[in-house]
Structures are given as C-alpha cells and as structure tokens.
mmCIF file of C-alpha atoms in Angstrom:
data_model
loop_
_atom_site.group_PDB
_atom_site.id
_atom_site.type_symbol
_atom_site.label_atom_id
_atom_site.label_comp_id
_atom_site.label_asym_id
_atom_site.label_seq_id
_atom_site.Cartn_x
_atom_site.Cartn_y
_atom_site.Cartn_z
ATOM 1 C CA UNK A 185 -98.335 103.781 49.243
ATOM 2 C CA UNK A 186 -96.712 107.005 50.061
ATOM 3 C CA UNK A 187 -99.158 109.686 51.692
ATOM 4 C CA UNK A 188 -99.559 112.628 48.896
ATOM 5 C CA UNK A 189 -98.267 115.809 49.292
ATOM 6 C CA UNK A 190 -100.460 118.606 48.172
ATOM 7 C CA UNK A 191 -99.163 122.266 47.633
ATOM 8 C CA UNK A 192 -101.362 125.458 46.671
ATOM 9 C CA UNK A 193 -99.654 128.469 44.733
ATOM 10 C CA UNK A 194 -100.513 131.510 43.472
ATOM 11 C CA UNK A 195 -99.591 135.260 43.500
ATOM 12 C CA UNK A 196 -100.472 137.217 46.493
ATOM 13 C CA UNK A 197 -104.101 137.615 46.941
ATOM 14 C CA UNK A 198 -104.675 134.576 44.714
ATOM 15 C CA UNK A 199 -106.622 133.026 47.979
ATOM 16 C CA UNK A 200 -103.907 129.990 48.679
ATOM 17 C CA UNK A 201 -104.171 130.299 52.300
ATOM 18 C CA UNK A 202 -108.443 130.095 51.938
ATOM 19 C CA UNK A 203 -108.329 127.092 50.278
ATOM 20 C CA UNK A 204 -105.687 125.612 52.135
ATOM 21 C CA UNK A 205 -107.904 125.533 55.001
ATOM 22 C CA UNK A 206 -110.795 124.930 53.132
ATOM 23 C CA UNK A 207 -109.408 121.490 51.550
ATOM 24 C CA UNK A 208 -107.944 120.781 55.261
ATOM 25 C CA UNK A 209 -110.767 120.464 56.465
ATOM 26 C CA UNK A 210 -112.978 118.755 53.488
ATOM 27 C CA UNK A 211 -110.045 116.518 53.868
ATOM 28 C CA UNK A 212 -109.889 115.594 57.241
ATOM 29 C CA UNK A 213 -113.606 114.710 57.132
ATOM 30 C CA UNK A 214 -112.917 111.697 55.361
ATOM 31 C CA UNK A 215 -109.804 110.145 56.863
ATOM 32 C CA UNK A 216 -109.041 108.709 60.357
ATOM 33 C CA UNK A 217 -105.217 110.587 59.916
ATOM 34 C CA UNK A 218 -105.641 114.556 60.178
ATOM 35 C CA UNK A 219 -103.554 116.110 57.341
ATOM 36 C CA UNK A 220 -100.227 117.873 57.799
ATOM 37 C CA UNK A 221 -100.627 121.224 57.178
ATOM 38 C CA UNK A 222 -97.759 123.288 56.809
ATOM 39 C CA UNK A 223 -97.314 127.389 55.434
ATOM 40 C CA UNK A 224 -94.682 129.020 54.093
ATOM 41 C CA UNK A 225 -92.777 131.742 54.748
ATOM 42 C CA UNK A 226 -93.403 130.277 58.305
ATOM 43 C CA UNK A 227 -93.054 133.107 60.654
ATOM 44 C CA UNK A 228 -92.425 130.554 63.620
ATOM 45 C CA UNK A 229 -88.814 130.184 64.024
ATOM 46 C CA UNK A 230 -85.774 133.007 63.564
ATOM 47 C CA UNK A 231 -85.210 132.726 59.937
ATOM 48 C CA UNK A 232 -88.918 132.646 59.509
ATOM 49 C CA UNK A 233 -89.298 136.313 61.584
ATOM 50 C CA UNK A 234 -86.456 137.769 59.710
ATOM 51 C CA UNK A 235 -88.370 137.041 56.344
ATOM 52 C CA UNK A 236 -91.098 138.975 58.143
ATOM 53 C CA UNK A 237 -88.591 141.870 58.804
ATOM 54 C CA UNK A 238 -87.533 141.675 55.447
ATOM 55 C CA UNK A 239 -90.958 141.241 53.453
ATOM 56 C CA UNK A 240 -91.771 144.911 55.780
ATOM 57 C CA UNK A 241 -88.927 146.720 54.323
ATOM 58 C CA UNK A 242 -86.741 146.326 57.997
ATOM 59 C CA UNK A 243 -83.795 145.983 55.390
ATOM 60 C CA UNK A 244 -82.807 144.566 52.173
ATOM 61 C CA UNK A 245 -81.397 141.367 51.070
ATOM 62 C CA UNK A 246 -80.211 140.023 47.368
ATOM 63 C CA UNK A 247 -82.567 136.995 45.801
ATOM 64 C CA UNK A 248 -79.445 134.768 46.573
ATOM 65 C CA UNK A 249 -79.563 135.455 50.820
ATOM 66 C CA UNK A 250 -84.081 135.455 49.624
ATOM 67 C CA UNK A 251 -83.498 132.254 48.588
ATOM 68 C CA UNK A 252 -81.659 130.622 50.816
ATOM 69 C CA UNK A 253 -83.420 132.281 53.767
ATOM 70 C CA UNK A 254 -87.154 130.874 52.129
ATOM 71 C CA UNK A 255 -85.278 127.579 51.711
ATOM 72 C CA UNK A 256 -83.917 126.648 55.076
ATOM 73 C CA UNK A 257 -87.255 128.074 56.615
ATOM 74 C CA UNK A 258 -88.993 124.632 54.620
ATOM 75 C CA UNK A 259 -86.065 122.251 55.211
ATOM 76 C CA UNK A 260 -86.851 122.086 58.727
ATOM 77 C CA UNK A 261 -89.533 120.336 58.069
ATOM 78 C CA UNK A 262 -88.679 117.499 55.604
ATOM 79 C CA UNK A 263 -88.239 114.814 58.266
ATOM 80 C CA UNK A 264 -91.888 115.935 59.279
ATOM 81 C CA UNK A 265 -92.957 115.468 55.642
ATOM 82 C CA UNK A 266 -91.266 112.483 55.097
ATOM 83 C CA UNK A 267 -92.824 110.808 58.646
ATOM 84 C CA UNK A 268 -96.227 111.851 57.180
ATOM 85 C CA UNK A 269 -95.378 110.099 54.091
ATOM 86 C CA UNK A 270 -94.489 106.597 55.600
ATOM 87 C CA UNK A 271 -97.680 106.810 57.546
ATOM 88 C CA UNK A 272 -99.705 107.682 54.640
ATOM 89 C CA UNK A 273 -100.891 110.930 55.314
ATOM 90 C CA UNK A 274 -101.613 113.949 53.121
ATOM 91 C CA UNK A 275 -99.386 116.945 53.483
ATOM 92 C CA UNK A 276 -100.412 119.777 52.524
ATOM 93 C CA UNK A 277 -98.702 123.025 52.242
ATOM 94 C CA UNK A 278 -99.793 126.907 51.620
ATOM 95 C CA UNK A 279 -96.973 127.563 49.223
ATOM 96 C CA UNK A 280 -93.644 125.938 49.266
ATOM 97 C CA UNK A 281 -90.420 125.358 47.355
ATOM 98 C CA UNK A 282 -92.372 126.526 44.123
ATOM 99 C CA UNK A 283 -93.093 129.869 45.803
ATOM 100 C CA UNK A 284 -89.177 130.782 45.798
ATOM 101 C CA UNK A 285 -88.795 129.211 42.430
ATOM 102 C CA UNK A 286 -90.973 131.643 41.204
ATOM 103 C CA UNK A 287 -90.147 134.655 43.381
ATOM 104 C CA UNK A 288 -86.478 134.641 43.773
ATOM 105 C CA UNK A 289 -85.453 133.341 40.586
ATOM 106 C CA UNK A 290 -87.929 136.228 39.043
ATOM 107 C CA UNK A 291 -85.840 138.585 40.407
ATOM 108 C CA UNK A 292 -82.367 136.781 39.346
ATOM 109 C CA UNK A 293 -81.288 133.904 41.106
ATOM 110 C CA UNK A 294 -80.875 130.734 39.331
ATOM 111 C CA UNK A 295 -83.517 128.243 38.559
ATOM 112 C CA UNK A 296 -80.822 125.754 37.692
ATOM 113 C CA UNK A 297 -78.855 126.426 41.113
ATOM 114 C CA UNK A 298 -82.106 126.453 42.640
ATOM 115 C CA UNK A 299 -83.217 122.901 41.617
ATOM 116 C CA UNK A 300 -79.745 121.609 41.625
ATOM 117 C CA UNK A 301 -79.770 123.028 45.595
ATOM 118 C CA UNK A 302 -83.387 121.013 46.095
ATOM 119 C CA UNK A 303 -81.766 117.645 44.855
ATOM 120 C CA UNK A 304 -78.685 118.599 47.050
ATOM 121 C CA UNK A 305 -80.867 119.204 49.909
ATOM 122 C CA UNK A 306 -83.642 115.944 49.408
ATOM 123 C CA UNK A 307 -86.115 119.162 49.183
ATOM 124 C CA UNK A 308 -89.424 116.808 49.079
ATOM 125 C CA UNK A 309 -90.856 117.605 45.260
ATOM 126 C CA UNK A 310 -95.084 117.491 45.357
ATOM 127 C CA UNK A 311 -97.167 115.545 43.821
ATOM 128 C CA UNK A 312 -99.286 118.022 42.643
ATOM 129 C CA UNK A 313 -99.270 121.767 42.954
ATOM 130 C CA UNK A 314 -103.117 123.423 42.433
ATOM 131 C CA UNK A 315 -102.197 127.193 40.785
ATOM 132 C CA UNK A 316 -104.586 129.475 41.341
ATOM 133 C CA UNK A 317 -104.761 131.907 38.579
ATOM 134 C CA UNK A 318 -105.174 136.074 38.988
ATOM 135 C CA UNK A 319 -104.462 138.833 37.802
ATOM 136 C CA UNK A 320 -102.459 141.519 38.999
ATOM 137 C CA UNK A 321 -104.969 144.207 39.398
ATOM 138 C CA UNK A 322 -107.059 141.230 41.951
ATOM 139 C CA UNK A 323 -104.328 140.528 43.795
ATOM 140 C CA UNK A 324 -104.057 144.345 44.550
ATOM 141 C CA UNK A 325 -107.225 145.239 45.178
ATOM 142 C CA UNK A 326 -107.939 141.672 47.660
ATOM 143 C CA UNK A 327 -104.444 142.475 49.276
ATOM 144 C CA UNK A 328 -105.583 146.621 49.695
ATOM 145 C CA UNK A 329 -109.199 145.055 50.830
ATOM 146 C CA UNK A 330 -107.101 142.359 53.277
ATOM 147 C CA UNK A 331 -104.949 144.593 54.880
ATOM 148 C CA UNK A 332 -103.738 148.405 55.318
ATOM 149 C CA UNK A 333 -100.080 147.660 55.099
ATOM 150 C CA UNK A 334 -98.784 146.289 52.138
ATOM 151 C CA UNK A 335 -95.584 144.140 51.968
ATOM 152 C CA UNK A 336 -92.565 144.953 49.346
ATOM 153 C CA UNK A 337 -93.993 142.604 47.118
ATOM 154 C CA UNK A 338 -98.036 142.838 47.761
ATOM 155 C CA UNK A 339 -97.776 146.787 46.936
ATOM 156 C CA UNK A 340 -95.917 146.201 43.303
ATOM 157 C CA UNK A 341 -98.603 145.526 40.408
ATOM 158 C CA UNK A 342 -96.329 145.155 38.355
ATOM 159 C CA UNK A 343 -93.816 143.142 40.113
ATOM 160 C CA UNK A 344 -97.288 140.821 40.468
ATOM 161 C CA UNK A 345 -97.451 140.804 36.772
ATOM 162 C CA UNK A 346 -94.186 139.579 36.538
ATOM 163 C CA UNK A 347 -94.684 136.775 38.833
ATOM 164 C CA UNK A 348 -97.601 135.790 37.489
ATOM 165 C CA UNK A 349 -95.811 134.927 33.877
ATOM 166 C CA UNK A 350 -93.694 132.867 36.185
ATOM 167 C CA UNK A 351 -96.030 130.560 37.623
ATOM 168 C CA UNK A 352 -97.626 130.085 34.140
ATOM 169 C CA UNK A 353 -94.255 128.672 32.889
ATOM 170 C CA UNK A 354 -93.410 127.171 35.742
ATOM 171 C CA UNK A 355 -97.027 125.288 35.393
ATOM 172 C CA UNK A 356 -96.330 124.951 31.655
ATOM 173 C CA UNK A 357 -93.340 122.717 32.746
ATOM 174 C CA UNK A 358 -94.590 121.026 35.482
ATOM 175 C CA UNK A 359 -91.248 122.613 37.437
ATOM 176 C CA UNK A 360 -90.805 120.646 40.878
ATOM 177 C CA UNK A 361 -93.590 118.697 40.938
ATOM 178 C CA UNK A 362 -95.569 115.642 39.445
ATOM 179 C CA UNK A 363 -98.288 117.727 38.180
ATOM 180 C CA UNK A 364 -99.304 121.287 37.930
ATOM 181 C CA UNK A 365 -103.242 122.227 37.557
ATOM 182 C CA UNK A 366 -104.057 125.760 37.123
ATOM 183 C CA UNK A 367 -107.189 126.942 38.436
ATOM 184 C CA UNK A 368 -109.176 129.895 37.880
ATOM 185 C CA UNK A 369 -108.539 131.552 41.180
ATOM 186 C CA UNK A 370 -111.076 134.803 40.061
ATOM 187 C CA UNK A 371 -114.012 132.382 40.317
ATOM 188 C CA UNK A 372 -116.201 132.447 43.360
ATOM 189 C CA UNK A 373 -114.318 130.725 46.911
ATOM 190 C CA UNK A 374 -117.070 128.011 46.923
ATOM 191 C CA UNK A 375 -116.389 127.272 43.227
ATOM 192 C CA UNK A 376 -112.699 126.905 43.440
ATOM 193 C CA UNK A 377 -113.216 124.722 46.419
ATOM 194 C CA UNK A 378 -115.279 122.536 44.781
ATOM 195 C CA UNK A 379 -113.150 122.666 41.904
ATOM 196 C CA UNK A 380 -109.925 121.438 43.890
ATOM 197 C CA UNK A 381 -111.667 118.939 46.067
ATOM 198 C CA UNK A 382 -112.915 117.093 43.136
ATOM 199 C CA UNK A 383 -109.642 116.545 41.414
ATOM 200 C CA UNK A 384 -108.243 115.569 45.247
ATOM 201 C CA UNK A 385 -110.501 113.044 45.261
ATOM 202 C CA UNK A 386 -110.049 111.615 41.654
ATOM 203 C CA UNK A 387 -106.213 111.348 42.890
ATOM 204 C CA UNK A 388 -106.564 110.141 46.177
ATOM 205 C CA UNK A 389 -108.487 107.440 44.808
ATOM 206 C CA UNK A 390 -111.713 108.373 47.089
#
C-alpha cells in the first residue's frame, strides 16, 4: 500500500501551517517512519525567493508566470513524494497544487490548462485535502494579529472573500484530490486538531 499523502488548505490565516505541525507530530508518535512534511510557496530555492519578492510587492507578475512559478516550486519535489510513497510513508504538505488552483485561476488563469498541466507534469494528486473554513474578516484580523506587514494578498478582504468561494467549489468537486473535508477552521486550535486527527486515523486504518 501506497503511503498517503495528506494536504491542508485554507485562506490565509485559516491556521494550515498550525495544524500542519500539529498533525506532524500526533503523527509521528505513532509510526516508526517520520512523515514528510513539505510547505508551499517554499521559500528555499530561487523560484521559491522570487515568490517571496513577488508576494511583497518587489514587482508584478500575470496569474499565468503565478502559476507556473507556484508550480515548478512543488515539482521539485515529486520524486521525494513519490520515494515516500513506495516506502509507505505519509506526506504531508501545508498547501500545495490546490493552493494555485484556487489562487491563480481566481484571478484568471485556466483551471482546465491548469489540471491538464498537472497530468502533463505527473503533479502527485492527494488523497485527501482537510479545508479549513474562515471567513474573510478572521483571516484579516489573525494575519494583522500575526504580523505587521501584510502580503498583496493577506491585506485584500475582499480578494480573501473571493478565494474563499473558490475553495468551497473546489471542495464541492473534490478538484485534485480523492477527497475534500471541510473543517470549521473558526473553532478553537485544540478542537480542529482533534477534529483532523480523528478522521487521519479512521483513514490510515489506525
């Protein structure tokens, strides 16, 4: 059996990075093989910095050079995933492909050139993605709360707004993945934990 791969979503603010670490580490409490844990935009590498640059208003680039840019920063890492897969690990990812599926092809790029461009590219589809509902006046407020600068897209409530009708229809479809849960993501951090670990465990069979 093929190790699972696990992504978290949700708007900025929505806590994915929190509960990435969070189910990490309930994770690696129980098997011998730590997890792969991966985040996205990863600022690591060149394409990953000039994402940075971009996201702090350096320049400006059109969702089609977004997209691509988001994309090759995560194909770099499909042999990893794959590896992790043959050895039956769990992957698990803050954000991924379904990030720029929302994101980019919000703001006009293609979801069909976008998915045909995953199945071009063997872009490794999740098993299931854990969406963690809020609103847009949240995700201001915990990004304001977070930190004093504000990217391009952390600043705009109602670009957040936007997005967040996105994820609900990419969840509605089950876009690029197995399975899509949606998760109240205004509830207490303990409770969503709990919440995520639970169904984890249900699918990994634990």
């Amino acid at each position: 059996m093929k190790g699972k791969f696990i992504v978290i979503e949700g708007i900025d603010g929505a806590g994915c990075g929190t509960q990435t670490e969070i189910l990490k580490e309930r994770i690696n409490a129980l098997f011998s093989q730590p997890v792969l844990h991966l985040r996205y935009p990863d600022y690591n590498d060149p394409i990953g910095a000039s994402i940075h640059e971009f996201l702090h208003k350096k320049f400006y680039i059109s969702p089609e050079i977004q997209f691509l840019l988001y994309s090759i920063n995560m194909l770099k890492d499909m042999d990893d995933i794959r590896s992790a897969q043959a050895k039956n690990r769990v992957i698990l990812a803050d954000r991924y492909f379904t990030t720029t599926l929302a994101y980019q092809c919000l703001q006009g790029f293609s979801e069909d050139k976008a998915l045909k461009f995953s199945r071009l590219f063997n872009i490794i589809k999740p098993d299931l993605v854990f969406y963690l509902k809020i609103s847009a006046d949240t995700s201001l407020k915990r990004k304001k709360k977070e930190k004093n600068e504000l990217d391009r897209y952390e600043e705009n409530k109602d670009f957040q707004r936007k997005i967040s009708r996105k994820y609900d229809d990419l969840a509605k479809r089950n876009v690029f993945a197995r399975k899509w849960i949606v998760v109240d993501g205004e509830k207490s951090i303990d409770e969503i934990s709990d919440e995520i670990f639970s169904t984890v465990k249900k699918y990994l069979k634990i």
